[in-house]
Amino acid sequence: MSVRFYRKGILVSEVECFQSLNLLAHAQMEEVETGSECGGHGRCGKDRIWIPEEDRKKLNAPTFPETRLLSIEMIDSGWRLACQTFPALDGMQITVKFDAD
Ligand code: FES
C-alpha cells in the first residue's frame, strides 16, 4: 500500500507509506513539490494538502501549528499541512491532493 499524490486529478507520484514519516517527507522522497517554505517546521503553512474523507481517519489528529495556520473550516473540510500529517500505520493506502477537485 502507498501514499499517492494527485495534482489536478492526475496521479503524479506514489511512494511506500511509513508511519514514522510525515506526508511532506513522503513527497520529498519522490521530489513532489509541496510549496513548503519552512522546511517542515510548521511555520509557513504553504504545504497545504487535501485528504479525501475516507482517508482522514488514517492520519493523526490536526496539530497545534495546523490549528494556527489553517481555519477550522479548512481543517473540517479535509485540508492539512503535509509536514504535520502522519499515517497511523505503515503500509496504508492514502490519497493526497494539492487541490480539492
Ligand atoms: S512546511 Fe512549512 S508549515 Fe509545513
PDB file of N, CA and C in Angstrom, residues 15 51 62 95:
ATOM      1  N   VAL A  15       4.367   6.495  -3.402  1.00  0.00           N
ATOM      2  CA  VAL A  15       5.515   6.113  -2.584  1.00  0.00           C
ATOM      3  C   VAL A  15       5.044   5.220  -1.448  1.00  0.00           C
ATOM      4  N   ILE A  51      -7.084  15.889   1.888  1.00  0.00           N
ATOM      5  CA  ILE A  51      -7.242  14.439   2.068  1.00  0.00           C
ATOM      6  C   ILE A  51      -8.709  14.084   1.878  1.00  0.00           C
ATOM      7  N   PRO A  62      -5.253  16.798  13.727  1.00  0.00           N
ATOM      8  CA  PRO A  62      -4.577  18.071  13.415  1.00  0.00           C
ATOM      9  C   PRO A  62      -3.752  18.554  14.611  1.00  0.00           C
ATOM     10  N   THR A  95      -4.628   8.785  -0.118  1.00  0.00           N
ATOM     11  CA  THR A  95      -4.655   9.691  -1.255  1.00  0.00           C
ATOM     12  C   THR A  95      -4.395  11.114  -0.761  1.00  0.00           C
TER      13      THR A  95
END
